[in-house]
Amino acid sequence: MKAREEALSAEHRSTLRSAYKVGICLMLLGRYQEAEALQRQTLEARTRVLGPDHRSTVNSACELGICLRFLDRYKEAEALQRQTLEAMTRVLGPDHRTTLISASELGLCLRFLDRHKEAEALQRQTLEARTRVLGPDDPLTLLSAEQLALCLLQLDRSEEAMPLIRRVVQRTGFDSAARFGRRGLAAWGLDRASILSPAFAVTWRTLRPGRCWPNLITQVPGAARPLLDEEVGSRSGRGEAAKRAGRRRMPG
């Protein structure tokens, strides 16, 4: 990035593309504050150079919104993602892959703000569009199904959520099952839960929804650990390909 800045200019398109990609790398490394600063700077420069509705500009806005969400600044993230979604819908169309990423991000922000009914409506719309555009088994479609199921669970509508949970778990494996707690394990077909009691039951009661499986396995008391280690070793690999494929990044 420094080389391009010196050879070209700080606001040359290639320099800004490099800055955008560095910002993504910082976010993937968990350095969210640095990523936010760089993505904000890139967004301001792209707005000046390319205009607010250019595809690269709205991509920068979406990535900045994701940084804000990771920093737990949900209200700021929601406002930015709403603005970004409107721009992407104008520029790319409502069913474009990148537009649907922005819609999903806005739905996440709404859920974290406890606005579950709004989140449900948006995640349902996103799921329907991704199913149409990408197919039912695309990792991003399954991610939307998972997010909609989580909304429904938080609205105490578990009967509606269960078909979605089964669909996600059957296609992605134990990693997603763990995120859904007991309902996910039942959908995944783990019938060894009774063997692991009471340690297994106590552990699940102490975890909030959304925790990852590694957090669970480190908290299981001694006697249950070998059984859980065996289950994870034999089954969790089924979800790895989908999880890797689901780590989407938008073009610069």
PDB file of C-alpha atoms in Angstrom:
ATOM      1  CA  MET A   1       0.000   0.000   0.000  1.00  0.00           C
ATOM      2  CA  LYS A   2       2.823   2.422   0.879  1.00  0.00           C
ATOM      3  CA  ALA A   3       4.573   1.701  -2.409  1.00  0.00           C
ATOM      4  CA  ARG A   4       1.438   2.441  -4.411  1.00  0.00           C
ATOM      5  CA  GLU A   5       0.828   5.614  -2.446  1.00  0.00           C
ATOM      6  CA  GLU A   6       4.350   6.853  -3.231  1.00  0.00           C
ATOM      7  CA  ALA A   7       4.275   5.769  -6.877  1.00  0.00           C
ATOM      8  CA  LEU A   8       0.737   6.905  -7.659  1.00  0.00           C
ATOM      9  CA  SER A   9      -1.015   9.039  -5.008  1.00  0.00           C
ATOM     10  CA  ALA A  10      -2.900   8.567  -1.771  1.00  0.00           C
ATOM     11  CA  GLU A  11      -6.244   8.764  -3.574  1.00  0.00           C
ATOM     12  CA  HIS A  12      -5.438   6.782  -6.711  1.00  0.00           C
ATOM     13  CA  ARG A  13      -7.917   3.947  -7.288  1.00  0.00           C
ATOM     14  CA  SER A  14      -5.217   1.298  -6.953  1.00  0.00           C
ATOM     15  CA  THR A  15      -3.977   2.794  -3.688  1.00  0.00           C
ATOM     16  CA  LEU A  16      -7.510   2.877  -2.298  1.00  0.00           C
ATOM     17  CA  ARG A  17      -8.064  -0.723  -3.388  1.00  0.00           C
ATOM     18  CA  SER A  18      -4.950  -1.733  -1.473  1.00  0.00           C
ATOM     19  CA  ALA A  19      -6.091   0.222   1.599  1.00  0.00           C
ATOM     20  CA  TYR A  20      -9.479  -1.504   1.434  1.00  0.00           C
ATOM     21  CA  LYS A  21      -7.833  -4.939   1.334  1.00  0.00           C
ATOM     22  CA  VAL A  22      -5.476  -4.097   4.205  1.00  0.00           C
ATOM     23  CA  GLY A  23      -8.523  -3.027   6.221  1.00  0.00           C
ATOM     24  CA  ILE A  24     -10.113  -6.430   5.572  1.00  0.00           C
ATOM     25  CA  CYS A  25      -6.906  -8.191   6.680  1.00  0.00           C
ATOM     26  CA  LEU A  26      -6.829  -6.171   9.907  1.00  0.00           C
ATOM     27  CA  MET A  27     -10.428  -7.132  10.609  1.00  0.00           C
ATOM     28  CA  LEU A  28      -9.720 -10.825   9.982  1.00  0.00           C
ATOM     29  CA  LEU A  29      -6.849 -10.522  12.467  1.00  0.00           C
ATOM     30  CA  GLY A  30      -9.215  -9.111  15.072  1.00  0.00           C
ATOM     31  CA  ARG A  31      -7.606  -5.661  14.986  1.00  0.00           C
ATOM     32  CA  TYR A  32     -10.975  -3.954  14.659  1.00  0.00           C
ATOM     33  CA  GLN A  33     -10.053  -0.450  15.775  1.00  0.00           C
ATOM     34  CA  GLU A  34      -7.217  -0.248  13.243  1.00  0.00           C
ATOM     35  CA  ALA A  35      -9.502  -1.722  10.585  1.00  0.00           C
ATOM     36  CA  GLU A  36     -12.197   0.822  11.388  1.00  0.00           C
ATOM     37  CA  ALA A  37      -9.799   3.763  11.076  1.00  0.00           C
ATOM     38  CA  LEU A  38      -8.443   2.547   7.726  1.00  0.00           C
ATOM     39  CA  GLN A  39     -11.858   1.654   6.272  1.00  0.00           C
ATOM     40  CA  ARG A  40     -13.263   5.025   7.362  1.00  0.00           C
ATOM     41  CA  GLN A  41     -10.363   6.813   5.684  1.00  0.00           C
ATOM     42  CA  THR A  42     -10.822   4.698   2.544  1.00  0.00           C
ATOM     43  CA  LEU A  43     -14.561   5.357   2.491  1.00  0.00           C
ATOM     44  CA  GLU A  44     -14.042   9.129   2.737  1.00  0.00           C
ATOM     45  CA  ALA A  45     -11.458   9.060  -0.062  1.00  0.00           C
ATOM     46  CA  ARG A  46     -13.576   6.870  -2.332  1.00  0.00           C
ATOM     47  CA  THR A  47     -16.584   9.121  -1.737  1.00  0.00           C
ATOM     48  CA  ARG A  48     -14.523  12.125  -2.868  1.00  0.00           C
ATOM     49  CA  VAL A  49     -12.861  10.420  -5.825  1.00  0.00           C
ATOM     50  CA  LEU A  50     -15.548   8.022  -7.091  1.00  0.00           C
ATOM     51  CA  GLY A  51     -18.793   9.415  -5.681  1.00  0.00           C
ATOM     52  CA  PRO A  52     -21.130   8.050  -2.989  1.00  0.00           C
ATOM     53  CA  ASP A  53     -22.930   5.567  -5.244  1.00  0.00           C
ATOM     54  CA  HIS A  54     -19.907   3.945  -6.851  1.00  0.00           C
ATOM     55  CA  ARG A  55     -19.707   0.191  -6.217  1.00  0.00           C
ATOM     56  CA  SER A  56     -16.308   0.467  -4.523  1.00  0.00           C
ATOM     57  CA  THR A  57     -17.584   3.231  -2.253  1.00  0.00           C
ATOM     58  CA  VAL A  58     -20.575   1.241  -1.062  1.00  0.00           C
ATOM     59  CA  ASN A  59     -18.344  -1.816  -0.537  1.00  0.00           C
ATOM     60  CA  SER A  60     -16.167   0.314   1.753  1.00  0.00           C
ATOM     61  CA  ALA A  61     -19.258   1.503   3.616  1.00  0.00           C
ATOM     62  CA  CYS A  62     -20.414  -2.081   4.163  1.00  0.00           C
ATOM     63  CA  GLU A  63     -17.006  -3.173   5.478  1.00  0.00           C
ATOM     64  CA  LEU A  64     -16.897  -0.182   7.827  1.00  0.00           C
ATOM     65  CA  GLY A  65     -20.330  -1.200   9.111  1.00  0.00           C
ATOM     66  CA  ILE A  66     -19.027  -4.720   9.777  1.00  0.00           C
ATOM     67  CA  CYS A  67     -16.105  -3.256  11.762  1.00  0.00           C
ATOM     68  CA  LEU A  68     -18.524  -1.205  13.846  1.00  0.00           C
ATOM     69  CA  ARG A  69     -20.581  -4.325  14.564  1.00  0.00           C
ATOM     70  CA  PHE A  70     -17.497  -6.208  15.729  1.00  0.00           C
ATOM     71  CA  LEU A  71     -16.759  -3.255  18.004  1.00  0.00           C
ATOM     72  CA  ASP A  72     -20.294  -3.595  19.490  1.00  0.00           C
ATOM     73  CA  ARG A  73     -21.294  -0.194  18.130  1.00  0.00           C
ATOM     74  CA  TYR A  74     -24.569  -1.526  16.807  1.00  0.00           C
ATOM     75  CA  LYS A  75     -26.499   1.718  16.385  1.00  0.00           C
ATOM     76  CA  GLU A  76     -23.734   3.239  14.262  1.00  0.00           C
ATOM     77  CA  ALA A  77     -23.432   0.004  12.306  1.00  0.00           C
ATOM     78  CA  GLU A  78     -27.188  -0.146  11.725  1.00  0.00           C
ATOM     79  CA  ALA A  79     -27.360   3.420  10.397  1.00  0.00           C
ATOM     80  CA  LEU A  80     -24.434   2.840   8.037  1.00  0.00           C
ATOM     81  CA  GLN A  81     -25.657  -0.553   6.826  1.00  0.00           C
ATOM     82  CA  ARG A  82     -29.141   0.840   6.178  1.00  0.00           C
ATOM     83  CA  GLN A  83     -27.654   3.633   4.074  1.00  0.00           C
ATOM     84  CA  THR A  84     -25.380   1.128   2.327  1.00  0.00           C
ATOM     85  CA  LEU A  85     -28.246  -1.248   1.565  1.00  0.00           C
ATOM     86  CA  GLU A  86     -30.230   1.570  -0.040  1.00  0.00           C
ATOM     87  CA  ALA A  87     -27.235   2.544  -2.178  1.00  0.00           C
ATOM     88  CA  MET A  88     -26.460  -1.054  -3.190  1.00  0.00           C
ATOM     89  CA  THR A  89     -30.095  -1.640  -4.143  1.00  0.00           C
ATOM     90  CA  ARG A  90     -29.933   1.418  -6.426  1.00  0.00           C
ATOM     91  CA  VAL A  91     -26.527   0.636  -7.901  1.00  0.00           C
ATOM     92  CA  LEU A  92     -26.514  -3.172  -8.109  1.00  0.00           C
ATOM     93  CA  GLY A  93     -30.143  -4.217  -7.776  1.00  0.00           C
ATOM     94  CA  PRO A  94     -32.001  -5.877  -4.880  1.00  0.00           C
ATOM     95  CA  ASP A  95     -30.917  -9.453  -5.681  1.00  0.00           C
ATOM     96  CA  HIS A  96     -27.216  -8.830  -6.292  1.00  0.00           C
ATOM     97  CA  ARG A  97     -24.923 -10.998  -4.148  1.00  0.00           C
ATOM     98  CA  THR A  98     -23.261  -7.951  -2.584  1.00  0.00           C
ATOM     99  CA  THR A  99     -26.601  -6.256  -1.865  1.00  0.00           C
ATOM    100  CA  LEU A 100     -27.706  -9.374  -0.016  1.00  0.00           C
ATOM    101  CA  ILE A 101     -24.534  -9.288   2.098  1.00  0.00           C
ATOM    102  CA  SER A 102     -25.472  -5.776   3.175  1.00  0.00           C
ATOM    103  CA  ALA A 103     -29.058  -6.875   3.919  1.00  0.00           C
ATOM    104  CA  SER A 104     -27.793  -9.747   6.053  1.00  0.00           C
ATOM    105  CA  GLU A 105     -25.467  -7.410   7.957  1.00  0.00           C
ATOM    106  CA  LEU A 106     -28.323  -5.001   8.636  1.00  0.00           C
ATOM    107  CA  GLY A 107     -30.402  -7.913   9.931  1.00  0.00           C
ATOM    108  CA  LEU A 108     -27.583  -8.868  12.303  1.00  0.00           C
ATOM    109  CA  CYS A 109     -27.385  -5.316  13.649  1.00  0.00           C
ATOM    110  CA  LEU A 110     -31.150  -5.283  14.263  1.00  0.00           C
ATOM    111  CA  ARG A 111     -30.962  -8.586  16.134  1.00  0.00           C
ATOM    112  CA  PHE A 112     -28.115  -7.352  18.338  1.00  0.00           C
ATOM    113  CA  LEU A 113     -30.221  -4.274  19.075  1.00  0.00           C
ATOM    114  CA  ASP A 114     -33.042  -6.622  20.234  1.00  0.00           C
ATOM    115  CA  ARG A 115     -35.266  -5.547  17.349  1.00  0.00           C
ATOM    116  CA  HIS A 116     -36.062  -9.143  16.553  1.00  0.00           C
ATOM    117  CA  LYS A 117     -39.251  -8.682  14.516  1.00  0.00           C
ATOM    118  CA  GLU A 118     -37.511  -6.252  12.141  1.00  0.00           C
ATOM    119  CA  ALA A 119     -34.520  -8.584  11.970  1.00  0.00           C
ATOM    120  CA  GLU A 120     -36.767 -11.564  11.224  1.00  0.00           C
ATOM    121  CA  ALA A 121     -38.500  -9.799   8.332  1.00  0.00           C
ATOM    122  CA  LEU A 122     -35.200  -8.751   6.761  1.00  0.00           C
ATOM    123  CA  GLN A 123     -33.468 -12.110   7.271  1.00  0.00           C
ATOM    124  CA  ARG A 124     -36.492 -13.932   5.805  1.00  0.00           C
ATOM    125  CA  GLN A 125     -36.412 -11.681   2.749  1.00  0.00           C
ATOM    126  CA  THR A 126     -32.639 -12.212   2.417  1.00  0.00           C
ATOM    127  CA  LEU A 127     -33.007 -15.984   2.743  1.00  0.00           C
ATOM    128  CA  GLU A 128     -35.653 -16.082   0.003  1.00  0.00           C
ATOM    129  CA  ALA A 129     -33.490 -13.965  -2.313  1.00  0.00           C
ATOM    130  CA  ARG A 130     -30.323 -15.992  -1.667  1.00  0.00           C
ATOM    131  CA  THR A 131     -32.222 -19.242  -2.252  1.00  0.00           C
ATOM    132  CA  ARG A 132     -33.390 -17.862  -5.602  1.00  0.00           C
ATOM    133  CA  VAL A 133     -30.058 -16.378  -6.673  1.00  0.00           C
ATOM    134  CA  LEU A 134     -27.437 -18.687  -5.117  1.00  0.00           C
ATOM    135  CA  GLY A 135     -29.349 -21.920  -4.537  1.00  0.00           C
ATOM    136  CA  PRO A 136     -30.494 -23.585  -1.300  1.00  0.00           C
ATOM    137  CA  ASP A 137     -27.134 -25.127  -0.389  1.00  0.00           C
ATOM    138  CA  ASP A 138     -24.853 -22.137  -0.938  1.00  0.00           C
ATOM    139  CA  PRO A 139     -22.944 -21.274   2.287  1.00  0.00           C
ATOM    140  CA  LEU A 140     -24.390 -17.756   2.282  1.00  0.00           C
ATOM    141  CA  THR A 141     -27.930 -19.136   1.892  1.00  0.00           C
ATOM    142  CA  LEU A 142     -27.331 -21.459   4.841  1.00  0.00           C
ATOM    143  CA  LEU A 143     -25.954 -18.524   6.823  1.00  0.00           C
ATOM    144  CA  SER A 144     -29.208 -16.649   6.197  1.00  0.00           C
ATOM    145  CA  ALA A 145     -31.189 -19.695   7.300  1.00  0.00           C
ATOM    146  CA  GLU A 146     -29.150 -19.821  10.497  1.00  0.00           C
ATOM    147  CA  GLN A 147     -29.675 -16.116  11.192  1.00  0.00           C
ATOM    148  CA  LEU A 148     -33.426 -16.409  10.605  1.00  0.00           C
ATOM    149  CA  ALA A 149     -33.611 -19.417  12.934  1.00  0.00           C
ATOM    150  CA  LEU A 150     -31.815 -17.470  15.674  1.00  0.00           C
ATOM    151  CA  CYS A 151     -34.314 -14.612  15.272  1.00  0.00           C
ATOM    152  CA  LEU A 152     -37.221 -17.039  15.586  1.00  0.00           C
ATOM    153  CA  LEU A 153     -35.731 -18.631  18.710  1.00  0.00           C
ATOM    154  CA  GLN A 154     -35.368 -15.220  20.322  1.00  0.00           C
ATOM    155  CA  LEU A 155     -39.046 -14.585  19.483  1.00  0.00           C
ATOM    156  CA  ASP A 156     -39.965 -17.890  21.232  1.00  0.00           C
ATOM    157  CA  ARG A 157     -41.076 -19.430  17.942  1.00  0.00           C
ATOM    158  CA  SER A 158     -39.037 -22.613  18.199  1.00  0.00           C
ATOM    159  CA  GLU A 159     -41.463 -24.728  16.132  1.00  0.00           C
ATOM    160  CA  GLU A 160     -40.867 -22.449  13.137  1.00  0.00           C
ATOM    161  CA  ALA A 161     -37.126 -22.400  13.808  1.00  0.00           C
ATOM    162  CA  MET A 162     -36.619 -26.177  13.972  1.00  0.00           C
ATOM    163  CA  PRO A 163     -36.963 -26.933  10.209  1.00  0.00           C
ATOM    164  CA  LEU A 164     -34.365 -24.236   9.505  1.00  0.00           C
ATOM    165  CA  ILE A 165     -32.082 -25.577  12.234  1.00  0.00           C
ATOM    166  CA  ARG A 166     -32.329 -29.109  10.839  1.00  0.00           C
ATOM    167  CA  ARG A 167     -31.591 -27.840   7.339  1.00  0.00           C
ATOM    168  CA  VAL A 168     -28.490 -25.907   8.422  1.00  0.00           C
ATOM    169  CA  VAL A 169     -27.153 -28.582  10.754  1.00  0.00           C
ATOM    170  CA  GLN A 170     -27.601 -31.426   8.262  1.00  0.00           C
ATOM    171  CA  ARG A 171     -25.582 -29.527   5.661  1.00  0.00           C
ATOM    172  CA  THR A 172     -22.876 -27.906   7.785  1.00  0.00           C
ATOM    173  CA  GLY A 173     -22.306 -30.282  10.703  1.00  0.00           C
ATOM    174  CA  PHE A 174     -21.494 -29.979  14.360  1.00  0.00           C
ATOM    175  CA  ASP A 175     -20.164 -26.406  14.400  1.00  0.00           C
ATOM    176  CA  SER A 176     -23.602 -25.008  13.583  1.00  0.00           C
ATOM    177  CA  ALA A 177     -25.330 -27.540  15.830  1.00  0.00           C
ATOM    178  CA  ALA A 178     -23.344 -26.261  18.808  1.00  0.00           C
ATOM    179  CA  ARG A 179     -24.446 -22.685  18.119  1.00  0.00           C
ATOM    180  CA  PHE A 180     -28.099 -23.742  18.445  1.00  0.00           C
ATOM    181  CA  GLY A 181     -27.604 -25.484  21.802  1.00  0.00           C
ATOM    182  CA  ARG A 182     -29.817 -28.451  22.643  1.00  0.00           C
ATOM    183  CA  ARG A 183     -32.112 -27.901  19.656  1.00  0.00           C
ATOM    184  CA  GLY A 184     -29.111 -27.999  17.312  1.00  0.00           C
ATOM    185  CA  LEU A 185     -27.762 -31.165  18.903  1.00  0.00           C
ATOM    186  CA  ALA A 186     -31.148 -32.843  18.518  1.00  0.00           C
ATOM    187  CA  ALA A 187     -31.307 -31.781  14.864  1.00  0.00           C
ATOM    188  CA  TRP A 188     -27.780 -33.069  14.325  1.00  0.00           C
ATOM    189  CA  GLY A 189     -28.718 -36.433  15.772  1.00  0.00           C
ATOM    190  CA  LEU A 190     -26.403 -36.469  18.770  1.00  0.00           C
ATOM    191  CA  ASP A 191     -27.995 -39.152  20.948  1.00  0.00           C
ATOM    192  CA  ARG A 192     -25.082 -39.363  23.388  1.00  0.00           C
ATOM    193  CA  ALA A 193     -26.188 -36.335  25.393  1.00  0.00           C
ATOM    194  CA  SER A 194     -27.694 -38.621  28.033  1.00  0.00           C
ATOM    195  CA  ILE A 195     -24.313 -40.328  28.452  1.00  0.00           C
ATOM    196  CA  LEU A 196     -22.708 -36.986  29.198  1.00  0.00           C
ATOM    197  CA  SER A 197     -25.163 -35.912  31.895  1.00  0.00           C
ATOM    198  CA  PRO A 198     -25.004 -34.152  34.271  1.00  0.00           C
ATOM    199  CA  ALA A 199     -21.831 -32.439  33.051  1.00  0.00           C
ATOM    200  CA  PHE A 200     -23.231 -31.882  29.572  1.00  0.00           C
ATOM    201  CA  ALA A 201     -26.514 -30.404  30.815  1.00  0.00           C
ATOM    202  CA  VAL A 202     -24.805 -28.095  33.287  1.00  0.00           C
ATOM    203  CA  THR A 203     -22.408 -26.858  30.627  1.00  0.00           C
ATOM    204  CA  TRP A 204     -25.161 -26.043  28.146  1.00  0.00           C
ATOM    205  CA  ARG A 205     -27.135 -24.120  30.767  1.00  0.00           C
ATOM    206  CA  THR A 206     -24.147 -21.860  31.411  1.00  0.00           C
ATOM    207  CA  LEU A 207     -23.637 -20.905  27.764  1.00  0.00           C
ATOM    208  CA  ARG A 208     -25.477 -18.127  25.994  1.00  0.00           C
ATOM    209  CA  PRO A 209     -26.761 -18.763  22.415  1.00  0.00           C
ATOM    210  CA  GLY A 210     -24.171 -18.159  19.742  1.00  0.00           C
ATOM    211  CA  ARG A 211     -21.128 -19.516  21.575  1.00  0.00           C
ATOM    212  CA  CYS A 212     -18.831 -21.633  19.425  1.00  0.00           C
ATOM    213  CA  TRP A 213     -18.079 -25.305  20.076  1.00  0.00           C
ATOM    214  CA  PRO A 214     -14.470 -24.733  21.246  1.00  0.00           C
ATOM    215  CA  ASN A 215     -15.841 -22.596  24.094  1.00  0.00           C
ATOM    216  CA  LEU A 216     -18.067 -25.472  25.097  1.00  0.00           C
ATOM    217  CA  ILE A 217     -15.501 -28.226  25.008  1.00  0.00           C
ATOM    218  CA  THR A 218     -13.048 -26.358  27.237  1.00  0.00           C
ATOM    219  CA  GLN A 219     -15.753 -25.983  29.902  1.00  0.00           C
ATOM    220  CA  VAL A 220     -16.864 -29.624  30.087  1.00  0.00           C
ATOM    221  CA  PRO A 221     -15.668 -31.251  33.335  1.00  0.00           C
ATOM    222  CA  GLY A 222     -13.143 -34.067  33.319  1.00  0.00           C
ATOM    223  CA  ALA A 223     -15.135 -37.293  32.877  1.00  0.00           C
ATOM    224  CA  ALA A 224     -17.100 -36.009  29.907  1.00  0.00           C
ATOM    225  CA  ARG A 225     -14.144 -34.592  27.992  1.00  0.00           C
ATOM    226  CA  PRO A 226     -12.990 -37.819  26.278  1.00  0.00           C
ATOM    227  CA  LEU A 227     -16.521 -38.516  25.013  1.00  0.00           C
ATOM    228  CA  LEU A 228     -16.905 -35.014  23.636  1.00  0.00           C
ATOM    229  CA  ASP A 229     -13.426 -35.056  22.125  1.00  0.00           C
ATOM    230  CA  GLU A 230     -14.353 -38.264  20.323  1.00  0.00           C
ATOM    231  CA  GLU A 231     -17.615 -36.787  19.010  1.00  0.00           C
ATOM    232  CA  VAL A 232     -15.906 -33.647  17.737  1.00  0.00           C
ATOM    233  CA  GLY A 233     -13.075 -35.567  16.120  1.00  0.00           C
ATOM    234  CA  SER A 234     -15.421 -37.894  14.268  1.00  0.00           C
ATOM    235  CA  ARG A 235     -18.069 -35.412  13.156  1.00  0.00           C
ATOM    236  CA  SER A 236     -17.043 -31.772  13.225  1.00  0.00           C
ATOM    237  CA  GLY A 237     -15.047 -31.953   9.996  1.00  0.00           C
ATOM    238  CA  ARG A 238     -18.291 -32.090   8.033  1.00  0.00           C
ATOM    239  CA  GLY A 239     -18.849 -28.413   8.695  1.00  0.00           C
ATOM    240  CA  GLU A 240     -15.377 -27.113   7.911  1.00  0.00           C
ATOM    241  CA  ALA A 241     -15.710 -26.747   4.130  1.00  0.00           C
ATOM    242  CA  ALA A 242     -18.958 -24.838   4.397  1.00  0.00           C
ATOM    243  CA  LYS A 243     -17.540 -22.634   7.143  1.00  0.00           C
ATOM    244  CA  ARG A 244     -14.468 -21.775   5.080  1.00  0.00           C
ATOM    245  CA  ALA A 245     -16.578 -21.112   1.995  1.00  0.00           C
ATOM    246  CA  GLY A 246     -18.856 -18.882   4.020  1.00  0.00           C
ATOM    247  CA  ARG A 247     -16.050 -16.493   4.944  1.00  0.00           C
ATOM    248  CA  ARG A 248     -16.995 -14.178   2.176  1.00  0.00           C
ATOM    249  CA  ARG A 249     -15.236 -11.012   1.218  1.00  0.00           C
ATOM    250  CA  MET A 250     -16.562  -8.426  -1.142  1.00  0.00           C
ATOM    251  CA  PRO A 251     -14.597  -7.246  -4.176  1.00  0.00           C
ATOM    252  CA  GLY A 252     -12.734  -3.979  -3.753  1.00  0.00           C
TER     253      GLY A 252
END
